[in-house]
PDB file of C-alpha atoms and ligand atoms in Angstrom:
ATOM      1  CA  UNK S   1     -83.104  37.683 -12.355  1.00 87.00           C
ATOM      2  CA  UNK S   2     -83.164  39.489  -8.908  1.00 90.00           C
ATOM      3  CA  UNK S   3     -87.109  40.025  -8.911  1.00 92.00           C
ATOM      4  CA  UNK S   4     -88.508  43.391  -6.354  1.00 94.00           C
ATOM      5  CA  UNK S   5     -89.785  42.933  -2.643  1.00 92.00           C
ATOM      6  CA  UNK S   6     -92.805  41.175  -2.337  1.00 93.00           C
ATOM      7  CA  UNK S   7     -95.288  42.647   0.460  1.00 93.00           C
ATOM      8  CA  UNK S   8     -95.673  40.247   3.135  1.00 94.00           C
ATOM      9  CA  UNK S   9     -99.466  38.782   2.855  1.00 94.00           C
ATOM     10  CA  UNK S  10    -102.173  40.931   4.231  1.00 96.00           C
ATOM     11  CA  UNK S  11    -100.060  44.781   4.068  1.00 97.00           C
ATOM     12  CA  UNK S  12    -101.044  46.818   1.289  1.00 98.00           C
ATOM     13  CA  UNK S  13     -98.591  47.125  -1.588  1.00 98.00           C
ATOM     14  CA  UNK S  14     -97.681  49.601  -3.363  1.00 98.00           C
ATOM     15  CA  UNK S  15     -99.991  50.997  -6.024  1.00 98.00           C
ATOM     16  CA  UNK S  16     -98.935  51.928  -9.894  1.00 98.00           C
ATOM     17  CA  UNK S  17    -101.646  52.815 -12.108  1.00 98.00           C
ATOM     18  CA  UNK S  18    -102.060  52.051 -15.921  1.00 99.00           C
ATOM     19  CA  UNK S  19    -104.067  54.609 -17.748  1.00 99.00           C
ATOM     20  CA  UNK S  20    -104.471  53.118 -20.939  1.00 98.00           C
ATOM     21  CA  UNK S  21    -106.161  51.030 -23.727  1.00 98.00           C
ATOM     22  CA  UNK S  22    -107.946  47.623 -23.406  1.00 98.00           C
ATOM     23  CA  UNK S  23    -106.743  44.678 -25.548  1.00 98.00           C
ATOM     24  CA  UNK S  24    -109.790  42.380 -25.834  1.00 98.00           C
ATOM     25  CA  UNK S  25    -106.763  39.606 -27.179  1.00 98.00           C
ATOM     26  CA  UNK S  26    -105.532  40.348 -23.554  1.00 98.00           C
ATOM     27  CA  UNK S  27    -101.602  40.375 -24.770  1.00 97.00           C
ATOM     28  CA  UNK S  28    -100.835  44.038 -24.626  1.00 98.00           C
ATOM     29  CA  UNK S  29    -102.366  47.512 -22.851  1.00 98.00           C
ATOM     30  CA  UNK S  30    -104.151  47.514 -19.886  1.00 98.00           C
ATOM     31  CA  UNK S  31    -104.226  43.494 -19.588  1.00 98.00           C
ATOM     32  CA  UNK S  32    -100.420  43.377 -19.821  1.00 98.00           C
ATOM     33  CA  UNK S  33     -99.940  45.827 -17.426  1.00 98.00           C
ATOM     34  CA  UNK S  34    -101.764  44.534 -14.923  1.00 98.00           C
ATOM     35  CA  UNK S  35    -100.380  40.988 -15.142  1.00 98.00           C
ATOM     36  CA  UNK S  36     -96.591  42.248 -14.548  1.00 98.00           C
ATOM     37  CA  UNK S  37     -97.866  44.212 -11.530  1.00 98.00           C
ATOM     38  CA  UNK S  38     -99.646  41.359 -10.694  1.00 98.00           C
ATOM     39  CA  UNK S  39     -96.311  39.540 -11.049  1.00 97.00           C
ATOM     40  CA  UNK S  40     -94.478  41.868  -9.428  1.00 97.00           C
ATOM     41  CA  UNK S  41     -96.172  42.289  -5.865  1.00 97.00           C
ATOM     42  CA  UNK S  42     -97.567  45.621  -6.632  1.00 98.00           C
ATOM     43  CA  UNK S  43    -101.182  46.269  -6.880  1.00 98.00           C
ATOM     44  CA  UNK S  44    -102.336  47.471 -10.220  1.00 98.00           C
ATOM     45  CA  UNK S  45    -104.789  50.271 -10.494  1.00 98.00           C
ATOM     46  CA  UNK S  46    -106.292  51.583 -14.019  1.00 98.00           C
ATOM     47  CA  UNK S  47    -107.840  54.076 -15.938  1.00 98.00           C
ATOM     48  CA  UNK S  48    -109.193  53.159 -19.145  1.00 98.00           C
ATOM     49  CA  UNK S  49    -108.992  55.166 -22.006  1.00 98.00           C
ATOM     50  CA  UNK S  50    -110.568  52.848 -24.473  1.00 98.00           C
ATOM     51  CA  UNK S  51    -111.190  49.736 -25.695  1.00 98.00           C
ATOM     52  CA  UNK S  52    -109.947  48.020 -28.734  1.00 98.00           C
ATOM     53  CA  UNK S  53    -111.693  45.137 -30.810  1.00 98.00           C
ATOM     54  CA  UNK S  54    -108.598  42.999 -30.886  1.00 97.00           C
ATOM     55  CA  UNK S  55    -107.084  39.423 -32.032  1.00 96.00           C
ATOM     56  CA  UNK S  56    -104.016  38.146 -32.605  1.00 96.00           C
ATOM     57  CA  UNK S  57    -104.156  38.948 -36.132  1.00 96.00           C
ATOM     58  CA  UNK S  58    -105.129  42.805 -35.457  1.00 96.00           C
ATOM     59  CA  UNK S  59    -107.039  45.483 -34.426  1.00 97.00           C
ATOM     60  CA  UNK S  60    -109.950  45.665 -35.249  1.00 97.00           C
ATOM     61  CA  UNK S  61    -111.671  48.587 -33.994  1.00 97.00           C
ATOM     62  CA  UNK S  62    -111.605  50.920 -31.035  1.00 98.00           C
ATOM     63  CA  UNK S  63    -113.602  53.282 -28.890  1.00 98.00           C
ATOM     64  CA  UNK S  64    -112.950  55.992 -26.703  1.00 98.00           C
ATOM     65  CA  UNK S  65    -114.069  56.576 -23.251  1.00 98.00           C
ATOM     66  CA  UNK S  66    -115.904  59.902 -22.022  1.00 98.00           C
ATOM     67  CA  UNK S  67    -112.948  62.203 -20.907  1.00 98.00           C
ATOM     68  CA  UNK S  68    -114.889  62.988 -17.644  1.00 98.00           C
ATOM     69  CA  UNK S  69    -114.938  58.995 -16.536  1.00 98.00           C
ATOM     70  CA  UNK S  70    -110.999  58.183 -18.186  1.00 98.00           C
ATOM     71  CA  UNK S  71    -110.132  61.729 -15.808  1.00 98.00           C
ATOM     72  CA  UNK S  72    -112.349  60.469 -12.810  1.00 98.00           C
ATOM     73  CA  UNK S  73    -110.743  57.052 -12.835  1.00 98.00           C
ATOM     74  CA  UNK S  74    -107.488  59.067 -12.889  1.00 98.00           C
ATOM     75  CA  UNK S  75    -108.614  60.840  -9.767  1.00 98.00           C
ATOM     76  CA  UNK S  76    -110.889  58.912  -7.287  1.00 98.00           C
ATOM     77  CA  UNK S  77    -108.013  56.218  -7.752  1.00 98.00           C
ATOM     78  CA  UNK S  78    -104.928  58.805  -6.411  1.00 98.00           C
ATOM     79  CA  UNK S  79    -107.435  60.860  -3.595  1.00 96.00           C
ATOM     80  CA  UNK S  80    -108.587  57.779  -1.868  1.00 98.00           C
ATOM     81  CA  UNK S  81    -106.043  54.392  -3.282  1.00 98.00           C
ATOM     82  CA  UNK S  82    -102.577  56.542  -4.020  1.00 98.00           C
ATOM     83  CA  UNK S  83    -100.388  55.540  -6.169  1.00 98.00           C
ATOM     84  CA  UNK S  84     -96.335  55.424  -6.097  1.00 98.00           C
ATOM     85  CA  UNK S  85     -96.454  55.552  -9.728  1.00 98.00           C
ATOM     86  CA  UNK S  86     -98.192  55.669 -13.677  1.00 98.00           C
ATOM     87  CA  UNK S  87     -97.816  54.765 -16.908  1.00 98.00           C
ATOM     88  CA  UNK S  88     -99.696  55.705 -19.804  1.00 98.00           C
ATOM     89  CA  UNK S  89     -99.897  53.951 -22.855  1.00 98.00           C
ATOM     90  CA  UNK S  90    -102.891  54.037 -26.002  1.00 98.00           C
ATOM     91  CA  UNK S  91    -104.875  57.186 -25.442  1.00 98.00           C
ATOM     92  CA  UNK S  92    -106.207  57.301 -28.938  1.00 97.00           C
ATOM     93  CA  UNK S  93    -106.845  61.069 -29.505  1.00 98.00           C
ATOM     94  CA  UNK S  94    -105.402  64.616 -28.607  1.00 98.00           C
ATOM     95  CA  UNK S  95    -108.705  65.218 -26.440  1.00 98.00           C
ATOM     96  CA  UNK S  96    -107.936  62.439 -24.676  1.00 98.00           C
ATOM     97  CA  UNK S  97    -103.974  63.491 -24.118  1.00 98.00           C
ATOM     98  CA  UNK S  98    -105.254  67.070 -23.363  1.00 98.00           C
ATOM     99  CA  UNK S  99    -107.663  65.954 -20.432  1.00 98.00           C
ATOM    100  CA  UNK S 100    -105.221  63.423 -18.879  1.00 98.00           C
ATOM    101  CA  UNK S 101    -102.144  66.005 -18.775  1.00 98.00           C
ATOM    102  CA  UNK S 102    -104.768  68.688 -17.433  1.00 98.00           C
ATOM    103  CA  UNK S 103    -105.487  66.122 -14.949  1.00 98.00           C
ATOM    104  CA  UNK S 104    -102.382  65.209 -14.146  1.00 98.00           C
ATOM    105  CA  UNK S 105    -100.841  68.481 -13.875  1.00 97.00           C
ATOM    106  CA  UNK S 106    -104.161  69.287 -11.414  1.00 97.00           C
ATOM    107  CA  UNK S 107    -103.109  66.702  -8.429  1.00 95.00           C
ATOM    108  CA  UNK S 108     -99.827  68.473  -8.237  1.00 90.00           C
ATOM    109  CA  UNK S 109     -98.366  65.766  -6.931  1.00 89.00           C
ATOM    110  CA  UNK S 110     -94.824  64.301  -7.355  1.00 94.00           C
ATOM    111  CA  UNK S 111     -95.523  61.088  -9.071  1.00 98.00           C
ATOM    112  CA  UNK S 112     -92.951  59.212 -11.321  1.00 98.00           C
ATOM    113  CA  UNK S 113     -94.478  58.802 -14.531  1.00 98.00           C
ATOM    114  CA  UNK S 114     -93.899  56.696 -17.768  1.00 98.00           C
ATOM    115  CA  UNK S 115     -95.014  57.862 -21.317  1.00 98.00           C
ATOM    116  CA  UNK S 116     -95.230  54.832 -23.953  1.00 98.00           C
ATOM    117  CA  UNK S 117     -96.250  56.520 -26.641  1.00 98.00           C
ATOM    118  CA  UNK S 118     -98.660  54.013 -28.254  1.00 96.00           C
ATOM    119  CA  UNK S 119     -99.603  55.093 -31.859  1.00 96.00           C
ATOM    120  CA  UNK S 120     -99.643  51.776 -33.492  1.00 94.00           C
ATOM    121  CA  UNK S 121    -100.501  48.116 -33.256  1.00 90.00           C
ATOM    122  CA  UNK S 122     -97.236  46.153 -34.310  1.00 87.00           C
ATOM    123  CA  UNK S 123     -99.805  44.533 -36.737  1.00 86.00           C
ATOM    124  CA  UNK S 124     -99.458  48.533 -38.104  1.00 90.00           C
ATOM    125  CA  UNK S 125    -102.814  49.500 -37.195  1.00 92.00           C
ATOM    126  CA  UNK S 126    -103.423  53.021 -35.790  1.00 94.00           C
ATOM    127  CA  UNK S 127    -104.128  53.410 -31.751  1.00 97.00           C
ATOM    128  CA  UNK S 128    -103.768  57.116 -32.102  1.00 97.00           C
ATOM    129  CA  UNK S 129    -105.737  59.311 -34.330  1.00 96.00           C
ATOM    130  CA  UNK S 130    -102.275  61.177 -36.718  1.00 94.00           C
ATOM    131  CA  UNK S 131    -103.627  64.463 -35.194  1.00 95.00           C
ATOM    132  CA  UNK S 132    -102.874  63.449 -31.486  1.00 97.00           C
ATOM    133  CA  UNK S 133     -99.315  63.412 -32.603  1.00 97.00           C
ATOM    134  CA  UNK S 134     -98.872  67.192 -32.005  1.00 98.00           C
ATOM    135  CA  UNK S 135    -100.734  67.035 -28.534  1.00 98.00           C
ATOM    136  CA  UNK S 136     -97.984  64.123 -27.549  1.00 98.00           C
ATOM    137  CA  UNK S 137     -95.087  66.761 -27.988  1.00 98.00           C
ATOM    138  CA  UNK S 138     -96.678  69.609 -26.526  1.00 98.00           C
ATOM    139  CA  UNK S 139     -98.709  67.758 -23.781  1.00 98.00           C
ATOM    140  CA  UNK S 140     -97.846  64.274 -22.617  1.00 98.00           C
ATOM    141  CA  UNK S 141     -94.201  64.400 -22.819  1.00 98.00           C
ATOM    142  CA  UNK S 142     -94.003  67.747 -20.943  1.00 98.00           C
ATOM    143  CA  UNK S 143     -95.367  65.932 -17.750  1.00 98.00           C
ATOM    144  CA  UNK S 144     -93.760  62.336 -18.032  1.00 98.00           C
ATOM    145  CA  UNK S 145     -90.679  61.398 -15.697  1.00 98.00           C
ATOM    146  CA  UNK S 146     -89.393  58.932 -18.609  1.00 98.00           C
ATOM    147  CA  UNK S 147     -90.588  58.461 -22.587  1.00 98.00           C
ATOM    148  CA  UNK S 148     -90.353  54.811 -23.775  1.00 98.00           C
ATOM    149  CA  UNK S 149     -90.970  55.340 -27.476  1.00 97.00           C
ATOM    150  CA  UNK S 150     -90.192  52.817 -29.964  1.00 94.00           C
ATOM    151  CA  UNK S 151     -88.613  53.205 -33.285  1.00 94.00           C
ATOM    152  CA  UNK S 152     -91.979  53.846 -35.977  1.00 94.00           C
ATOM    153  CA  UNK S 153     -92.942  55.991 -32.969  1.00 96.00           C
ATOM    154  CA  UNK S 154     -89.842  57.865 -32.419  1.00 97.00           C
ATOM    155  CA  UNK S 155     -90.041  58.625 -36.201  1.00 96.00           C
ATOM    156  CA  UNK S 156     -93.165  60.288 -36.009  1.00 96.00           C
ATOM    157  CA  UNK S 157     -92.745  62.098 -33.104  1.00 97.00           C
ATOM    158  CA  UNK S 158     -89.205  63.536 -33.963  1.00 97.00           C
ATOM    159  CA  UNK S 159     -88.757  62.807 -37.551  1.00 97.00           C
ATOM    160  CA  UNK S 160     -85.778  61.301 -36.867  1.00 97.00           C
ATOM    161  CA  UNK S 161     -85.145  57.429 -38.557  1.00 96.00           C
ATOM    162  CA  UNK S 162     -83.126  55.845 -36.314  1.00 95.00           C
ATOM    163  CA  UNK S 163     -80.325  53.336 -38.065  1.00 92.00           C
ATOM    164  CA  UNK S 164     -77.171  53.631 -35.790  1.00 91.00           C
ATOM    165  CA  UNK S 165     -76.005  54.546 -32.866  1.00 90.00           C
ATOM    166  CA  UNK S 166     -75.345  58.008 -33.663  1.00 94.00           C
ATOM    167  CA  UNK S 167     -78.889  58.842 -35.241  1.00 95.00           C
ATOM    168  CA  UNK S 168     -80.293  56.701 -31.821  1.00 95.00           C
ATOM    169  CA  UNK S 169     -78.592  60.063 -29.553  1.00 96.00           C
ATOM    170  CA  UNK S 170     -79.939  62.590 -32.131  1.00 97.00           C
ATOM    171  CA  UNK S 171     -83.187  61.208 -31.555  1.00 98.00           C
ATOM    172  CA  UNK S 172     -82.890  60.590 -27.435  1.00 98.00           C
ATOM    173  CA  UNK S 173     -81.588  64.643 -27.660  1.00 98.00           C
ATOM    174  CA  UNK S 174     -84.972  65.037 -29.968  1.00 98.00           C
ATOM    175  CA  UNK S 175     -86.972  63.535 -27.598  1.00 98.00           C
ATOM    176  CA  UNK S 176     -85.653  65.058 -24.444  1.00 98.00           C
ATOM    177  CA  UNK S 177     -85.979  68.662 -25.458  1.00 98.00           C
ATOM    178  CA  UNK S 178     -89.423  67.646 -25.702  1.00 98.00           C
ATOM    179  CA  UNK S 179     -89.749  68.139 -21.629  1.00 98.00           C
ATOM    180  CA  UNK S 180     -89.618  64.928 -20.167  1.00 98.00           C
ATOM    181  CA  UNK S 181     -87.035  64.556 -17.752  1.00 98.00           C
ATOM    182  CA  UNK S 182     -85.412  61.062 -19.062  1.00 98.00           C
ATOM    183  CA  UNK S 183     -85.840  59.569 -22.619  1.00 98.00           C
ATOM    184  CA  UNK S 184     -85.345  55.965 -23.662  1.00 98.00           C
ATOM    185  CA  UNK S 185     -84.953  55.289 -27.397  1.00 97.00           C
ATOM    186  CA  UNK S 186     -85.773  51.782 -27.393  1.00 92.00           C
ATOM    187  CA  UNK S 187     -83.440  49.830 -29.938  1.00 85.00           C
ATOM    188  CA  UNK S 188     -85.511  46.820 -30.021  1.00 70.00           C
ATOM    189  CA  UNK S 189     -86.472  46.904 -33.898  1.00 63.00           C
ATOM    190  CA  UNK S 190     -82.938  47.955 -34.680  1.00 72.00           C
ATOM    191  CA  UNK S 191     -82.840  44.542 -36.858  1.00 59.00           C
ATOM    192  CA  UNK S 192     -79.523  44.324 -37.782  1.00 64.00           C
ATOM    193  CA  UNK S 193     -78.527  43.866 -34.236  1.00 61.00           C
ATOM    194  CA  UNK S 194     -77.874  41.158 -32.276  1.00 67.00           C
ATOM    195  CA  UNK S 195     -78.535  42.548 -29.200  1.00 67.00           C
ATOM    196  CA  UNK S 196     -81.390  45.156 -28.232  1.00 66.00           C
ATOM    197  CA  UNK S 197     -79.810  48.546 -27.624  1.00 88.00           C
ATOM    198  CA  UNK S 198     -81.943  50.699 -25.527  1.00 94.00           C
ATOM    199  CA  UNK S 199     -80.623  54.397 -24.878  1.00 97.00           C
ATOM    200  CA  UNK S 200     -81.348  56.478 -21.759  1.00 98.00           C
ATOM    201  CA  UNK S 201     -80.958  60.127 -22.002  1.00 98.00           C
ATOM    202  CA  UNK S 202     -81.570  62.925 -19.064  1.00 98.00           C
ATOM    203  CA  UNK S 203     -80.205  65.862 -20.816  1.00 98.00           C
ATOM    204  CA  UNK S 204     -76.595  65.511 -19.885  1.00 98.00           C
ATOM    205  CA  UNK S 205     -75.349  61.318 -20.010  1.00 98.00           C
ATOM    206  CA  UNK S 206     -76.598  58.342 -22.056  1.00 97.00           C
ATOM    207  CA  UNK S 207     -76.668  55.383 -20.384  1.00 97.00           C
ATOM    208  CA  UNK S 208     -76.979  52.393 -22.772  1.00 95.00           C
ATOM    209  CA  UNK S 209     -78.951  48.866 -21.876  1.00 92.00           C
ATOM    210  CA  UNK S 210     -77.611  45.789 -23.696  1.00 84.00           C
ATOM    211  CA  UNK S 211     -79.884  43.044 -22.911  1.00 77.00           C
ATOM    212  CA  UNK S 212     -79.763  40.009 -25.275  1.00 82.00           C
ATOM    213  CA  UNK S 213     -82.568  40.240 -27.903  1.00 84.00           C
ATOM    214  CA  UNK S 214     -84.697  37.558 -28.166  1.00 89.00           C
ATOM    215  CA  UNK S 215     -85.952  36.660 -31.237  1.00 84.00           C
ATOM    216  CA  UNK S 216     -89.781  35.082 -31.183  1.00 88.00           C
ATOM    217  CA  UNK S 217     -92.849  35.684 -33.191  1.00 88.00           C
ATOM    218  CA  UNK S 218     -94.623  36.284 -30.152  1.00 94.00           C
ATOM    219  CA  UNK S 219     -93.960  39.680 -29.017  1.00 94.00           C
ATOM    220  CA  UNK S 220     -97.037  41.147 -28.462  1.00 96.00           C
ATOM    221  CA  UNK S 221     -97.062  43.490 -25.553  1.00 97.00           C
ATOM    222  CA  UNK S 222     -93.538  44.056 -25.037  1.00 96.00           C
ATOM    223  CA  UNK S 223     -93.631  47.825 -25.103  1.00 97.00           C
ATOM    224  CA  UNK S 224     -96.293  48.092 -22.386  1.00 98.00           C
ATOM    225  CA  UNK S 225     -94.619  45.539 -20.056  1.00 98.00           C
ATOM    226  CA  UNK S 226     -91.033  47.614 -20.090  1.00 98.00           C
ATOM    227  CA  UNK S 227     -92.862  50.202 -19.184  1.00 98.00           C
ATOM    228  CA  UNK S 228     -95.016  48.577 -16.778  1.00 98.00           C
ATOM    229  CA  UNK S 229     -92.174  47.467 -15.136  1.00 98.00           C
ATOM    230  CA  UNK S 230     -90.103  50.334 -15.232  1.00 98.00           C
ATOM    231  CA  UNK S 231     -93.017  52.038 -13.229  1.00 98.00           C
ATOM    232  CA  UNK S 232     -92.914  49.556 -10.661  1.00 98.00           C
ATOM    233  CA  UNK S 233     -89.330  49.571 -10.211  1.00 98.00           C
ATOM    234  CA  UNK S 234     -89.736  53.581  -9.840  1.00 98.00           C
ATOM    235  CA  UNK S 235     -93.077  53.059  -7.107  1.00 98.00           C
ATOM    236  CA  UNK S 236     -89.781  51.361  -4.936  1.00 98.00           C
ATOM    237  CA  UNK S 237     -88.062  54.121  -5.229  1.00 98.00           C
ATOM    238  CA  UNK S 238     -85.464  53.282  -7.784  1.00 98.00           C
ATOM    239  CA  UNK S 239     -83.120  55.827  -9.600  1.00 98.00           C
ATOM    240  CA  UNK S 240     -84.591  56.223 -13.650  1.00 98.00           C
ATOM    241  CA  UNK S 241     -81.495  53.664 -14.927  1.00 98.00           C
ATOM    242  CA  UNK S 242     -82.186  51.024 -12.359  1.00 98.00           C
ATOM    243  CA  UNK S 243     -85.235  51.331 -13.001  1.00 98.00           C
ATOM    244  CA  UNK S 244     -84.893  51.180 -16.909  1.00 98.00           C
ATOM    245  CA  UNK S 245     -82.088  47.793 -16.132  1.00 97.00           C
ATOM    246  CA  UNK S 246     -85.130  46.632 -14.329  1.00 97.00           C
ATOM    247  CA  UNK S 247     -87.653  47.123 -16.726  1.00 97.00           C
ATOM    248  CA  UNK S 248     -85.344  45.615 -19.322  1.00 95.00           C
ATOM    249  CA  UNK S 249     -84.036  42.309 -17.565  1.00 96.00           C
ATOM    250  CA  UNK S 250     -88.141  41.567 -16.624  1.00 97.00           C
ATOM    251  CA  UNK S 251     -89.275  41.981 -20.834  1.00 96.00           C
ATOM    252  CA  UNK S 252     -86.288  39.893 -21.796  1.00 95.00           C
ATOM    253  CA  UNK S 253     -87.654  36.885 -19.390  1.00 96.00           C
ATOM    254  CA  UNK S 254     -91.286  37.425 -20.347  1.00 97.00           C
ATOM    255  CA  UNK S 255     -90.218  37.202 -24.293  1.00 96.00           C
ATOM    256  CA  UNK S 256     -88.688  34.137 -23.405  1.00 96.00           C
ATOM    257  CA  UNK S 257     -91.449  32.841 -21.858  1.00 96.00           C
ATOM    258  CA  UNK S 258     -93.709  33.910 -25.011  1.00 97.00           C
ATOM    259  CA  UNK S 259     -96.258  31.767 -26.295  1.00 97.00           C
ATOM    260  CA  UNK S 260     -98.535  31.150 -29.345  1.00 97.00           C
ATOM    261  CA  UNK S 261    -101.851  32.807 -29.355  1.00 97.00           C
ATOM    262  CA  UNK S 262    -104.503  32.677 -32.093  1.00 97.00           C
ATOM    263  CA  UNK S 263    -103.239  32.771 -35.570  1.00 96.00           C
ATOM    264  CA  UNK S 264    -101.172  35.758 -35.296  1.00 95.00           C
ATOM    265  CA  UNK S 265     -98.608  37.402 -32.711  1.00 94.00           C
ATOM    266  CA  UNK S 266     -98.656  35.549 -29.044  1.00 97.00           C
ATOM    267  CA  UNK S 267     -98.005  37.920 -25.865  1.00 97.00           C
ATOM    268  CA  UNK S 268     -95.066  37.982 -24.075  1.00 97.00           C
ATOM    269  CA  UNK S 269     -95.413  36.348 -20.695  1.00 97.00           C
ATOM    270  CA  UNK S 270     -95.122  37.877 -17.164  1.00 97.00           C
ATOM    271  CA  UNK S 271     -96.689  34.210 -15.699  1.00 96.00           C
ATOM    272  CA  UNK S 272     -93.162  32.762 -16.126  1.00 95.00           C
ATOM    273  CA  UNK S 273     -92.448  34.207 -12.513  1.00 93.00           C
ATOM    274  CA  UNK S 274     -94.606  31.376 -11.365  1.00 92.00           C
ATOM    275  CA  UNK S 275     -92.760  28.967 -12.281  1.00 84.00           C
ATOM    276  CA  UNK S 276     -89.284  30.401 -11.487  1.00 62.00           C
ATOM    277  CA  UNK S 277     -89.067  32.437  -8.675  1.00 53.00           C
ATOM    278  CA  UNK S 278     -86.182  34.162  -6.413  1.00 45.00           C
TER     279      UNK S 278
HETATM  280  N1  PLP V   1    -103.402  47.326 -27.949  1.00 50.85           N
HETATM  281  C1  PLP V   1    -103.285  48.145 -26.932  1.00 50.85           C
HETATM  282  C2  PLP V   1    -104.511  48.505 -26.178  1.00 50.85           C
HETATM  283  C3  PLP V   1    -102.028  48.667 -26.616  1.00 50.85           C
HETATM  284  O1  PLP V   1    -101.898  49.513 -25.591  1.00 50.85           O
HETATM  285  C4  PLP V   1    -100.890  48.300 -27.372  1.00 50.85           C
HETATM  286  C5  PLP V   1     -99.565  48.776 -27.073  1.00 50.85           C
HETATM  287  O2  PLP V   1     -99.310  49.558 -26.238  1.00 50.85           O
HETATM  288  C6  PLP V   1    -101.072  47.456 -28.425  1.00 50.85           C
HETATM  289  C7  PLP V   1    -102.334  46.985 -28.675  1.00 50.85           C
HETATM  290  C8  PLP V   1     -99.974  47.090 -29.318  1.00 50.85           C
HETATM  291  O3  PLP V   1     -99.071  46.271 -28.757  1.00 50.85           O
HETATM  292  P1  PLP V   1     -98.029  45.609 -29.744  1.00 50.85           P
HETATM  293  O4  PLP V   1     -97.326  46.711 -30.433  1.00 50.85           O
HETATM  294  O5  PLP V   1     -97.153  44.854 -28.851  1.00 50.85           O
HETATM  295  O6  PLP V   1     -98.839  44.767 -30.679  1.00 50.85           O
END
């Protein structure tokens, strides 16, 4: 794949943030996001949200930051550091949703940023409290540039079950009227096909992403490191599809490049770049 431009040594990148949860496991949230803009020649700034007791087999437990120190990381990072872009991924309850959109909405800047709706573990176990649902419609998506939901989570945010093509644009319309200004129905769990269908939608065209899907055990992650890259690719200045086709082709060679972790599900793999580069 055509990787971004790397910084020459000793300028300062560019700076995406991660405001998210932390996977003890280290396959998914914060850690994942900060190894594919580690991988990517951007330099990775974060807000935690919270922390989750977590294996390979599960999730164990999790607990919530104060909202003054997850919205103080938010800010101290974009007066002094800037960033080019965000992402936001597990932020457990709707207090937590409530202060980061408030915060958000405060810098009044222009900032591209990606929603990935975390509300489950793909072990099934919960990452947002049910009652943060509402606060997701009404809050988060209202603010984000681009929604990466998945299929469990585009069911219980719109209440629509995705099974073709032509429930996959009912649900990207769904999402959209929402507020964000681009929606991505990812098609990744869509089992009976061969490839993984992702749908963009802006309010007027889809655009649809065929990348091969890649069948492994060891998936863990994937969600956050789509949308970790699709950030990155928008910090550079890329158009929302290019940015999507980006995000896309650089999962697809990290799920190759999965590996088994513990007993359960291994982590996809933004370290393969080491080993093959440009
Ligand atoms: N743990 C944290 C902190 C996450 O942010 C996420 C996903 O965003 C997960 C776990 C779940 O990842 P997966 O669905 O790939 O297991």
């Amino acid at each position: 794949m055509t990787f971004l431009p790397l910084p020459p040594p000793g300028q300062t990148p560019l700076r995406v943030m991660t405001i998210a949860g932390s996977d003890s496991g280290g396959g998914a949230g914060i850690q994942a996001d900060m190894r594919t803009f580690a991988m990517l020649g951007v330099h990775g700034c974060v807000a935690v949200a919270a922390v989750t007791v977590q294996n390979s087999v599960g999730v164990k437990a999790f607990h919530e930051l104060p909202l003054d120190i997850i919205t103080g990381q938010i800010q101290v990072v974009v007066e002094d550091i800037g960033v080019q872009a965000a992402k936001t991924g597990m932020l457990a309850s709707a207090e937590i949703i409530g202060a980061v959109a408030d915060t958000w909405r405060g810098l009044g800047a222009d900032i591209p940023l990606v929603v990935d709706p975390v509300c489950a573990s793909m072990h099934g176990d919960p990452l947002l409290h049910p009652s943060a649902l509402d606060s997701v419609r009404t809050e988060l998506f209202p603010i984000a540039t681009l929604v990466t939901p998945n299929l469990d989570e585009v069911r219980l945010i719109t209440g629509i079950d995705v099974v073709d093509e032509a429930t996959q644009r009912d649900a990207a319309k769904a999402l959209h009227a929402l507020g964000p200004a681009w929606a991505l129905v990812k098609g990744g769990h869509l089992r009976s096909s061969e490839r993984s269908p992702d749908l963009l939608y802006d309010g007027t065209d889809f655009y649809e992403f065929g990348e091969a899907r890649i069948d492994t055990g060891h998936d863990h992650g994937a969600g956050d490191t789509l949308a970790a890259a699709t950030a990155t690719a928008l910090a550079h200045g890329y158009p929302v599809p290019d940015a999507v086709a980006f995000g896309k082709r650089w999962v697809t060679e990290c799920l190759r490049a999965a590996y088994p972790l513990g007993h359960g599900h291994g982590p996809v793999n933004p370290l393969f770049r080491l080993s093959r580069d440009a």
